[in-house]
Short mmCIF file of C-alpha atoms in Angstrom, two decimals:
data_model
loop_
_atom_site.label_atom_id
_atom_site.label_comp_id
_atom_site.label_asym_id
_atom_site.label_seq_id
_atom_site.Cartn_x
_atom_site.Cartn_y
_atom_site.Cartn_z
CA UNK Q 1 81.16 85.69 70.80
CA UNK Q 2 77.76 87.47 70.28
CA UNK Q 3 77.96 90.65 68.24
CA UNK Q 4 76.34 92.53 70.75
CA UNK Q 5 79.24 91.54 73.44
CA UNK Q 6 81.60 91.73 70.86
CA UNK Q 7 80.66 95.74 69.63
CA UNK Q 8 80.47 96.35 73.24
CA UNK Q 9 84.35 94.16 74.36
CA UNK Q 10 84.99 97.15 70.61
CA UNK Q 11 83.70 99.83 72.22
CA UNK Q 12 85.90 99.39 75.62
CA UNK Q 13 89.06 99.16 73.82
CA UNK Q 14 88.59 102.32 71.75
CA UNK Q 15 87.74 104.21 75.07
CA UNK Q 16 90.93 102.80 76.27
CA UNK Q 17 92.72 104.49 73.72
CA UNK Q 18 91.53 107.46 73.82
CA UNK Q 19 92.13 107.35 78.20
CA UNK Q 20 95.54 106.31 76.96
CA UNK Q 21 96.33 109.46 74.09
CA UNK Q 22 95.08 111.50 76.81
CA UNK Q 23 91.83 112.24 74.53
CA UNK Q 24 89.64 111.12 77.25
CA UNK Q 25 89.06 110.86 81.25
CA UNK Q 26 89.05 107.53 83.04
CA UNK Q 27 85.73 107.44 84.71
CA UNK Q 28 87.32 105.94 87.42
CA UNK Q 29 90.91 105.72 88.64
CA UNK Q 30 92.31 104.24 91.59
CA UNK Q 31 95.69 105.88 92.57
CA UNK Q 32 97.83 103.59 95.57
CA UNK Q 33 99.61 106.19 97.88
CA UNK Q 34 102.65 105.39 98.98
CA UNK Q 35 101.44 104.70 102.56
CA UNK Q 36 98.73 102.45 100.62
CA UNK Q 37 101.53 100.48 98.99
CA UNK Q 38 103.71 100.75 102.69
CA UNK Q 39 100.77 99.49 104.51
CA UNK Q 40 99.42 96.43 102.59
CA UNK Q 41 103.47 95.06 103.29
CA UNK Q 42 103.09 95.88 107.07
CA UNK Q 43 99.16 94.70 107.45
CA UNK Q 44 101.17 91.01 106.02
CA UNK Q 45 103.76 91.39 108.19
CA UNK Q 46 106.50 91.60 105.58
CA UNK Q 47 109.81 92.98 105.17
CA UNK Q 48 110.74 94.94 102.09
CA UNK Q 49 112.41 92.19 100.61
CA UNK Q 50 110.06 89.74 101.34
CA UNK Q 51 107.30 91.58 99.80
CA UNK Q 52 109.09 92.29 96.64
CA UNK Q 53 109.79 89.27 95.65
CA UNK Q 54 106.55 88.06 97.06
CA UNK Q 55 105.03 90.28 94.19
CA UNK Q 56 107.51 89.82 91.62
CA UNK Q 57 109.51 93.38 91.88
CA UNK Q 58 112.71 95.00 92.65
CA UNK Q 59 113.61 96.05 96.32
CA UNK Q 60 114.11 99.13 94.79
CA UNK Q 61 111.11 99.49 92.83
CA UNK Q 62 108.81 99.14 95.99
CA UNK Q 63 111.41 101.15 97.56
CA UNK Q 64 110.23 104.15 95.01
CA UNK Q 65 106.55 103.02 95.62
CA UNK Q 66 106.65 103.56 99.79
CA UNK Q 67 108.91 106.94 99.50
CA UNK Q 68 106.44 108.24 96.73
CA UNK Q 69 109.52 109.14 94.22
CA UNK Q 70 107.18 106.75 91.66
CA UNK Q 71 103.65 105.40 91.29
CA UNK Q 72 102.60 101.96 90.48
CA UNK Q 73 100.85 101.86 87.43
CA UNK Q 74 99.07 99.49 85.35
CA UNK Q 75 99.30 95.40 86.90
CA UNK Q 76 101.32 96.37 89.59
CA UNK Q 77 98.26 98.49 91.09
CA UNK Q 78 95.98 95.45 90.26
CA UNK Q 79 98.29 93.11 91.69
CA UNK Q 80 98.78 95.57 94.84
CA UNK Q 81 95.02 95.31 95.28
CA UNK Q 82 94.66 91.77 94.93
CA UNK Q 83 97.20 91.60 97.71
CA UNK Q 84 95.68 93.63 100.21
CA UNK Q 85 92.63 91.84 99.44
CA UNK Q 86 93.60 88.14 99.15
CA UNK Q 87 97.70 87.64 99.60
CA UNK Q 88 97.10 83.96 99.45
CA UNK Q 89 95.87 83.99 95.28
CA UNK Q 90 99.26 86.33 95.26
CA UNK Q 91 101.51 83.81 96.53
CA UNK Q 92 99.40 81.30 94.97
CA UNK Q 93 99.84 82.76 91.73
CA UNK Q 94 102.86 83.55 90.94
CA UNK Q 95 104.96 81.23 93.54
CA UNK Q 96 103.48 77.61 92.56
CA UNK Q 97 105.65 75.26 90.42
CA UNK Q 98 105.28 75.37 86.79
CA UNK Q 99 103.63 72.64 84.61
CA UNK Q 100 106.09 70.80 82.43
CA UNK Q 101 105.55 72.11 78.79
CA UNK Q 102 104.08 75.26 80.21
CA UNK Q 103 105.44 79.06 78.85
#
């Protein structure tokens, strides 16, 4: 890596940090309402149950997400936004059999 990438890959991660302690502001956020979260399962035609295990968490959990008692945070937004964008890599992703001697 070139030490100009690599001061600037640095930089990033200490501005994380600081986002994280609460030191700092994101400069951008992107927040999934729970009509967001409610309407990427309808726009695939999925049930509840379908979708949750489609992306890998509880009934319940997406449950929490549609009635807005919690927020997803973290992967679970990214992977919410990869599935209202492209449900296929989703499925793709997580669903396809692993390689023998894979983790």
């Amino acid at each position: 890596m070139k030490a100009d990438a690599f001061n600037e890959l640095l930089e990033s991660v200490r501005q994380a940090g600081a986002i994280r302690r609460g030191e700092r502001k994101p400069a951008r956020a992107r927040q999934f309402k729970p009509t967001d979260v409610k309407a990427v399962r309808a726009d695939l035609g999925q049930s509840q149950a379908e979708f949750a295990l489609m992306i890998g968490v509880s009934v319940a959990t997406l449950r929490n997400w549609e009635q807005g008692r919690r927020m997803p945070e973290g992967p679970a937004l990214a992977l919410l936004q990869v599935a209202a964008h492209n449900p296929a890599a989703v499925v793709e992703a997580l669903h396809r059999p692993k390689r023998r001697g894979a983790a």
